[in-house]
Short mmCIF file of C-alpha atoms and ligand atoms in Angstrom, two decimals:
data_model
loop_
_atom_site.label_atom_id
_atom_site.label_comp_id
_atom_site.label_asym_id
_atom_site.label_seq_id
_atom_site.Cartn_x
_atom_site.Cartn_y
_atom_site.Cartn_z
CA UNK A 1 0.00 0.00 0.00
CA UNK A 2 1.46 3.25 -0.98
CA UNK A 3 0.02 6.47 0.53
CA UNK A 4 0.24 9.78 -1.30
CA UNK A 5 1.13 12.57 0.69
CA UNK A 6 -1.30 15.53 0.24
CA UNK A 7 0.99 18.18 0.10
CA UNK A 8 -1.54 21.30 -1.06
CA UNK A 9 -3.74 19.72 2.58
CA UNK A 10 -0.36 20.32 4.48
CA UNK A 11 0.71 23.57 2.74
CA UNK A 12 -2.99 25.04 3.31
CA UNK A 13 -2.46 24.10 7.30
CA UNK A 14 0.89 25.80 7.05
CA UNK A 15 -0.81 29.12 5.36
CA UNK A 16 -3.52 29.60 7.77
CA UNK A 17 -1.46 28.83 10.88
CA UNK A 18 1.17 31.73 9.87
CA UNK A 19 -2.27 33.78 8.96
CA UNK A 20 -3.24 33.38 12.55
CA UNK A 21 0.48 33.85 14.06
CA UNK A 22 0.55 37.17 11.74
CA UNK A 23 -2.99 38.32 13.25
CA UNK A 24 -1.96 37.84 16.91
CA UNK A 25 1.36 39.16 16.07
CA UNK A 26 -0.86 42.55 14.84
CA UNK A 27 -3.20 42.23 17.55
CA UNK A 28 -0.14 42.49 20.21
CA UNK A 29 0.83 45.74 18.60
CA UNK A 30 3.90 45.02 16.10
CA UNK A 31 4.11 45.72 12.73
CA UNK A 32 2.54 44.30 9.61
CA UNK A 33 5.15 41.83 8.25
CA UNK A 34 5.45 42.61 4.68
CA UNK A 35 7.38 40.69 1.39
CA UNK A 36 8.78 42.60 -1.79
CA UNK A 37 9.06 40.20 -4.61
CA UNK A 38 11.20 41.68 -6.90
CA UNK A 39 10.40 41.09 -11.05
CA UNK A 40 13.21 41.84 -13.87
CA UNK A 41 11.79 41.21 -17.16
CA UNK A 42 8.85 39.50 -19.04
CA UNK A 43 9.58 36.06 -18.26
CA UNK A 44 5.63 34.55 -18.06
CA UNK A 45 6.95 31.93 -15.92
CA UNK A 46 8.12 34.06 -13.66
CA UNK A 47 5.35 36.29 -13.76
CA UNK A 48 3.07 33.39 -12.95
CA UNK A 49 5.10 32.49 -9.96
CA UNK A 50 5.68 36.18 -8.51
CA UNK A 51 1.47 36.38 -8.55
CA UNK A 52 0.97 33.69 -6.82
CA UNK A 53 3.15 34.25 -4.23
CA UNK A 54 1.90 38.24 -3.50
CA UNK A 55 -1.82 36.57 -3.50
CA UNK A 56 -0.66 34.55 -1.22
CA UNK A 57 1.35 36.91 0.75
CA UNK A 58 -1.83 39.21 0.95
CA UNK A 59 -4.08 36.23 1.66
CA UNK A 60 -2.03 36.09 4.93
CA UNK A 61 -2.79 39.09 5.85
CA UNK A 62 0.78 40.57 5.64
CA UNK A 63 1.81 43.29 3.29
CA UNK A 64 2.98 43.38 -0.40
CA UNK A 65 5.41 45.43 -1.82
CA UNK A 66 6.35 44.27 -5.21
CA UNK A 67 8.46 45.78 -7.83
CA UNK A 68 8.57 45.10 -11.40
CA UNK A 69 11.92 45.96 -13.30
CA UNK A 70 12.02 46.33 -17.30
CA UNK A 71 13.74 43.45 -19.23
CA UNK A 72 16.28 45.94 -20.14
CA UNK A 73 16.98 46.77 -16.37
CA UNK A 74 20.70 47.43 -15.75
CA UNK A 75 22.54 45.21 -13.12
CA UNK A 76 22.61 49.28 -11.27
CA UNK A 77 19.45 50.30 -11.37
CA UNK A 78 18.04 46.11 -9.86
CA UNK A 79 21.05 47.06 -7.29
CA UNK A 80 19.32 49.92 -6.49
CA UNK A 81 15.37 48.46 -5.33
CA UNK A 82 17.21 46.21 -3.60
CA UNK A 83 19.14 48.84 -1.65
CA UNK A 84 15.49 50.56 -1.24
CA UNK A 85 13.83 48.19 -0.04
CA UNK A 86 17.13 46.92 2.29
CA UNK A 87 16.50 49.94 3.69
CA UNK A 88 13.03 49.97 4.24
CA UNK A 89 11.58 49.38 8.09
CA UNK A 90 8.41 48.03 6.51
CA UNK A 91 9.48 45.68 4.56
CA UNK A 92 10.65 42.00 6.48
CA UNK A 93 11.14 40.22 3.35
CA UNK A 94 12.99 40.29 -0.12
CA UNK A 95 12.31 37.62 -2.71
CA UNK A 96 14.71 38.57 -6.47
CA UNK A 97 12.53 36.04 -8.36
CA UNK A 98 14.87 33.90 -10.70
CA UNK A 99 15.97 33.47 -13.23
CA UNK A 100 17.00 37.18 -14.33
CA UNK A 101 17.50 38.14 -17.83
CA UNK A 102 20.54 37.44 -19.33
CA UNK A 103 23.28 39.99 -18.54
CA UNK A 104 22.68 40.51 -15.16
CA UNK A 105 24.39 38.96 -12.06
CA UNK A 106 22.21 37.20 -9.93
CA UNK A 107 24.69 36.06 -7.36
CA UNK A 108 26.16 39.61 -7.00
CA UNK A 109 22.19 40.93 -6.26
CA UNK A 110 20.99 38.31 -4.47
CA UNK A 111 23.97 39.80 -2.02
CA UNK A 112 22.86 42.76 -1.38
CA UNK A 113 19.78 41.43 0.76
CA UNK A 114 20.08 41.80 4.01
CA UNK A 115 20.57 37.82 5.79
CA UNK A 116 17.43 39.34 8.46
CA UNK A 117 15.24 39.88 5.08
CA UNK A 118 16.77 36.72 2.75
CA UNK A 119 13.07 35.01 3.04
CA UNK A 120 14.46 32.36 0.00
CA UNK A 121 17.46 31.94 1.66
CA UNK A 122 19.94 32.11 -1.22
CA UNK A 123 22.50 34.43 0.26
CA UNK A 124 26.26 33.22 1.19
CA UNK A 125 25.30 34.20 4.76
CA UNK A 126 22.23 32.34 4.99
CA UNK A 127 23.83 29.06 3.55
CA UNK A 128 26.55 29.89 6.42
CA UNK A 129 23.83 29.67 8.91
CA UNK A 130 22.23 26.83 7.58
CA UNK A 131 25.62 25.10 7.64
CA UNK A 132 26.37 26.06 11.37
CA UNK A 133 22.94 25.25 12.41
CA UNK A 134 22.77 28.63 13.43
CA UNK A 135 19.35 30.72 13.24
CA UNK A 136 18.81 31.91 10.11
CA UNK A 137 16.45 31.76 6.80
CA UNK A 138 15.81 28.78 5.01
CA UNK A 139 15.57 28.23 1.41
CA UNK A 140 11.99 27.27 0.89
CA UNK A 141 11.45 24.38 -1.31
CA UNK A 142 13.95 21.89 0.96
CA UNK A 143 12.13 23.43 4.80
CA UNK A 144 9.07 22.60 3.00
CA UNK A 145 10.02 18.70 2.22
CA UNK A 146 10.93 18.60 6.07
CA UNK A 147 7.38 20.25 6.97
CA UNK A 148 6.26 17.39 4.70
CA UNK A 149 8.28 14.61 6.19
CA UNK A 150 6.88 16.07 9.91
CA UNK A 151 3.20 16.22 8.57
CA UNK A 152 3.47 12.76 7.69
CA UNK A 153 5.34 11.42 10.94
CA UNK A 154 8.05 9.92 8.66
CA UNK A 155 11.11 9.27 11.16
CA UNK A 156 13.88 11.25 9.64
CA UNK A 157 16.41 10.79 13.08
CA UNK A 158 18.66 7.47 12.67
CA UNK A 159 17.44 7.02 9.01
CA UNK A 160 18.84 7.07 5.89
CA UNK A 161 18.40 10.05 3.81
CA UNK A 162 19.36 10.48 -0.01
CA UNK A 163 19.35 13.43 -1.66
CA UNK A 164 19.80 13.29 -5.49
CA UNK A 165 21.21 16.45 -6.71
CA UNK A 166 23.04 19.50 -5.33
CA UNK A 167 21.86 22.50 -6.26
CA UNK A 168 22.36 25.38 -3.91
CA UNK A 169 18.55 26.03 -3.89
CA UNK A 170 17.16 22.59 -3.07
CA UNK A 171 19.66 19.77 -3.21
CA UNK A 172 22.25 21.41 -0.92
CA UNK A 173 19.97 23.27 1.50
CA UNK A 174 17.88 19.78 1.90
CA UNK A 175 20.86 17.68 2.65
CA UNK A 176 21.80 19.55 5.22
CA UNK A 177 18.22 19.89 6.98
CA UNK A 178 18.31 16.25 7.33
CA UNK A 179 21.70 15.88 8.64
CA UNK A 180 20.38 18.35 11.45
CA UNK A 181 17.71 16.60 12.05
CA UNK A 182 20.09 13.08 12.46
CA UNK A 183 19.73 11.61 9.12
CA UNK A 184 22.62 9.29 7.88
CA UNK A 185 23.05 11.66 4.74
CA UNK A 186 23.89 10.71 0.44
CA UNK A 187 23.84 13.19 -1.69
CA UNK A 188 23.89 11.99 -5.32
CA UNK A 189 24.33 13.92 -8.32
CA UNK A 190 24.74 13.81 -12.30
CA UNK A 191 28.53 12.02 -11.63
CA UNK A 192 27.39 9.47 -9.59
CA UNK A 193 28.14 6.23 -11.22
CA UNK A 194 25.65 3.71 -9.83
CA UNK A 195 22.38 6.09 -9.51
CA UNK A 196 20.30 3.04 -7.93
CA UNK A 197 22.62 1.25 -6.15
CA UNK A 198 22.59 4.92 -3.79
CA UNK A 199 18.67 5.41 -3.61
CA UNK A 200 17.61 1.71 -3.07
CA UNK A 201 19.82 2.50 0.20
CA UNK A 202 17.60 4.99 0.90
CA UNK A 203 14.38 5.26 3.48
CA UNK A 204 14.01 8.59 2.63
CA UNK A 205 14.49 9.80 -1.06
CA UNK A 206 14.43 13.36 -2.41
CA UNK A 207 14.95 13.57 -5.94
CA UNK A 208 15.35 17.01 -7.22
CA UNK A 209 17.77 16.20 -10.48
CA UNK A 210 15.22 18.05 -12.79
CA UNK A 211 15.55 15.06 -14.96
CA UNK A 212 11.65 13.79 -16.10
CA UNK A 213 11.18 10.31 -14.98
CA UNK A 214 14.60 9.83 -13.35
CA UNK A 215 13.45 7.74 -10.92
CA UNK A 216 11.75 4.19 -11.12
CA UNK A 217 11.15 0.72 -9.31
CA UNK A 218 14.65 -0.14 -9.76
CA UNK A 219 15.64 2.97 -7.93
CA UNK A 220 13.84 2.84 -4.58
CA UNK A 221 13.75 0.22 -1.37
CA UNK A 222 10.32 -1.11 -1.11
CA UNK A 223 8.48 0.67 2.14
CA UNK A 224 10.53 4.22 1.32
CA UNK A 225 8.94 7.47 1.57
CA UNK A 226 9.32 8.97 -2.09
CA UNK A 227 9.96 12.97 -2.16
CA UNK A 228 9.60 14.47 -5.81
CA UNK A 229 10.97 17.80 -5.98
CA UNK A 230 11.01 18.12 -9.85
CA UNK A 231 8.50 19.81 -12.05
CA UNK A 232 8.13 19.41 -15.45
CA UNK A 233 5.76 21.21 -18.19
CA UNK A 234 4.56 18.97 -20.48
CA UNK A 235 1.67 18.74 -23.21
CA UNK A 236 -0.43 16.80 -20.84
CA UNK A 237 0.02 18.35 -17.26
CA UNK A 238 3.02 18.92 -15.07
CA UNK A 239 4.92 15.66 -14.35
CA UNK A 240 7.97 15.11 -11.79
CA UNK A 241 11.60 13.33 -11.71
CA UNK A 242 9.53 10.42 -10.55
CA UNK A 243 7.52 7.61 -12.14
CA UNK A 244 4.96 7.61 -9.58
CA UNK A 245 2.96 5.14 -11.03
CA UNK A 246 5.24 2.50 -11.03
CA UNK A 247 6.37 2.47 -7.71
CA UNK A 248 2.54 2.37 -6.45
CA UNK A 249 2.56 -0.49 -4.32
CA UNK A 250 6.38 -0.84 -3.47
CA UNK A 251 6.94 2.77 -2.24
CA UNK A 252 5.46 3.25 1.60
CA UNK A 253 4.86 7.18 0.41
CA UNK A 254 5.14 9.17 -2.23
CA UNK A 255 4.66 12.66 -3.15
CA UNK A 256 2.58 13.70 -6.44
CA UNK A 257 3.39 16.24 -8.83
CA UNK A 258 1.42 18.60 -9.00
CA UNK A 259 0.23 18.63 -5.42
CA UNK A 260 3.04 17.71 -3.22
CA UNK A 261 6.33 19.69 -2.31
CA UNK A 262 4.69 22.61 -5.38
CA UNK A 263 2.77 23.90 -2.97
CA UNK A 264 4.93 23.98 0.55
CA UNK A 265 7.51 26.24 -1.66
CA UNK A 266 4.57 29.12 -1.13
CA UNK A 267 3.94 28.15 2.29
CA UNK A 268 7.11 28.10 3.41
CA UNK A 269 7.78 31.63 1.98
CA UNK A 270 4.96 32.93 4.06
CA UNK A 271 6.64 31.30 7.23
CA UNK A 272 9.73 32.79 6.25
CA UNK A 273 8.36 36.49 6.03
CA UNK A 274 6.94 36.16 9.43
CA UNK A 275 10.11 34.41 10.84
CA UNK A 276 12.11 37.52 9.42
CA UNK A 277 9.60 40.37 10.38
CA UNK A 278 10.33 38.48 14.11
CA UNK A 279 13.52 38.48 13.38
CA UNK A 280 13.58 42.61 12.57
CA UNK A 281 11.62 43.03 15.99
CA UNK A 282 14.04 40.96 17.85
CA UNK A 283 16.86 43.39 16.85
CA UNK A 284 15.36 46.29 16.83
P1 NAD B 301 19.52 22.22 -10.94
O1 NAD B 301 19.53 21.94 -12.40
O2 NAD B 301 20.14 23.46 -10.42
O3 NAD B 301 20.25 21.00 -10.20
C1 NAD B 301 20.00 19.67 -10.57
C2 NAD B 301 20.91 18.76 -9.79
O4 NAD B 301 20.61 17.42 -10.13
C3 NAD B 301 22.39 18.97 -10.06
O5 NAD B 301 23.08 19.04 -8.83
C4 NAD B 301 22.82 17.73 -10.86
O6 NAD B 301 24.12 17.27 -10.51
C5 NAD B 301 21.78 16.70 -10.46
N1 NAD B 301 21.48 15.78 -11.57
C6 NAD B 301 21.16 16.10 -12.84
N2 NAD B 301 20.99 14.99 -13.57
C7 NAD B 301 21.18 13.95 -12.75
C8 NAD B 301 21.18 12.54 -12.93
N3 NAD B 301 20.91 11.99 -14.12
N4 NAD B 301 21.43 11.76 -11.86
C9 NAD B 301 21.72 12.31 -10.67
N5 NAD B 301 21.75 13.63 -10.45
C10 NAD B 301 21.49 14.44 -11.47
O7 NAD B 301 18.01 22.10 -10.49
P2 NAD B 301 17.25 22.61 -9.15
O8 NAD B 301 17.08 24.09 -9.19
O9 NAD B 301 17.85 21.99 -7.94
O10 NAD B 301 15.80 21.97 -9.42
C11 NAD B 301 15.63 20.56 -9.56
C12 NAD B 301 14.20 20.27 -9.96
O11 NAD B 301 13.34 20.73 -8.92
C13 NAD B 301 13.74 20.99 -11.23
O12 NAD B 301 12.83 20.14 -11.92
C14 NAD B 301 13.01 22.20 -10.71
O13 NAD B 301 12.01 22.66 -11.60
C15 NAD B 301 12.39 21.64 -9.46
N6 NAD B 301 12.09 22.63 -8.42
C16 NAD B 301 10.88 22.54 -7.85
C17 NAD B 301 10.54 23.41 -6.81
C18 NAD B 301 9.20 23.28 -6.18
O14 NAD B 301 8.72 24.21 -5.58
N7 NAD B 301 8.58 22.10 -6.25
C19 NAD B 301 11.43 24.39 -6.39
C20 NAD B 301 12.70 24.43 -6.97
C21 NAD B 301 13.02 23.53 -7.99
#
């Protein structure tokens, strides 16, 4: 029996649990917490994404202060709203949505936000953090597979934990969540030699490789919880790095694409603007 885990269920419980921490928050007297999502370009993707994340933003009752920059937008003048909104008392959070047009250095911008108001947490400081196990901003997409893996009561502590790929948004970030929560850690990646010989070690797989259909019976030990990070666009629906359907049955649970870790990346973004507004107030 294979259960699917209901990740938009979890991400909703997330969203209105921050909503409530935000209205007490108000309630007590401190400031709105607020995001600024940041848009260079006419990416539609992007625009999509940046959207749905100020809808949800606003659905939480916290404030939205976006910014949209022109596609021709000089690496100075996206160096600059950053600096503003750095600045800015009001606002707790800054999100650069990626990828930027071509020309302009993303690494070198992402910089300039502050590590108190890094709500993706894609800054060299924030990866520090995360590293020391200090307090800090997470990135979103890999605190959201833990929320997931917590949700579900999966036992991460003693267990083994693969992690296939290494990106410094998800692959990275997630492997090192685990191995503070006492997972026996593998990260895999495009080099590794013997793909499946790694996962079917695994209790707990994360596959975020980006690869469609990466991942199949031969990968996975039978009874293993099944985390698909991947997302893929195709002509019939979004699919993941994950052949779902053929590891119903063998796999103890499994997250579907759309509907599983999709949908924590928003709510985790909303937990992060709150954890930085607290974080502002703390310092203050
Ligand atoms: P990336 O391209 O930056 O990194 C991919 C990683 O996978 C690399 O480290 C690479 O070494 C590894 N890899 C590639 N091919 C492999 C193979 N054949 N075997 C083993 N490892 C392999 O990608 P990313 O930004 O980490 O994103 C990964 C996937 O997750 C993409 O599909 C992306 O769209 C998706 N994603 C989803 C969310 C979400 O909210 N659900 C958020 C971020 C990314």
């Amino acid at each position: 029996m294979t259960t699917t885990i209901d990740g938009r269920k979890i991400a909703r419980d997330i969203r209105s649990r921050t909503a409530g921490e935000v209205a007490a928050a108000v309630a007590a007297g401190r400031s709105v917490p607020g995001l600024a999502t940041v848009l260079v370009g006419d990416d539609p993707a992007s625009a999509v994404y940046v959207a749905s994340k100020r809808r949800a933003i606003r659905e939480a009752g916290m404030r939205d202060f976006h910014r949209t920059l022109p596609q021709q937008a000089t690496q100075d003048e996206v160096a600059a709203v950053i600096d503003e909104l750095a600045a800015d008392p009001d606002v707790s959070g800054i999100l650069l949505q990626l990828p930027l047009p071509a020309g302009l250095d993303s690494a070198a911008l992402i910089s300039r936000i502050p590590v108190s108001k890094d709500v993706d947490g894609l800054t060299t400081s924030s990866a520090g953090l995360l590293a020391r196990g200090e307090y800090g901003l997470r990135p979103c997409t890999p605190s959201g597979v833990i929320e997931l893996l917590d949700a579900e009561g999966v036992t991460i502590k003693g267990s083994h934990a693969v992690v296939v790929g290494r990106s410094e948004l998800v692959g990275r970030p997630m492997a090192q969540l685990l191995l503070q929560r006492d997972a026996t850690v593998t990260i895999a990646h495009r080099h590794t030699t013997d793909l499946a010989a790694v996962t079917r070690a695994a209790d707990i797989l994360v596959v975020a490789a980006g690869v469609p259909g990466l991942i199949g019976p031969e990968h996975v030990k039978p009874g293993a919880t099944i985390i698909d990070v991947g997302i893929h666009r195709t002509p019939s629906g979004l699919t993941g790095d994950v052949r779902a359907d053929e590891l119903d049955g063998s796999a103890g649970r499994i997250t579907p694409v759309p509907g599983g870790v999709g949908p924590m990346t928003i709510a985790m973004l909303m937990a992060n603007t709150l954890r930085a507004a607290e974080w502002a107030q703390r310092s203050a």
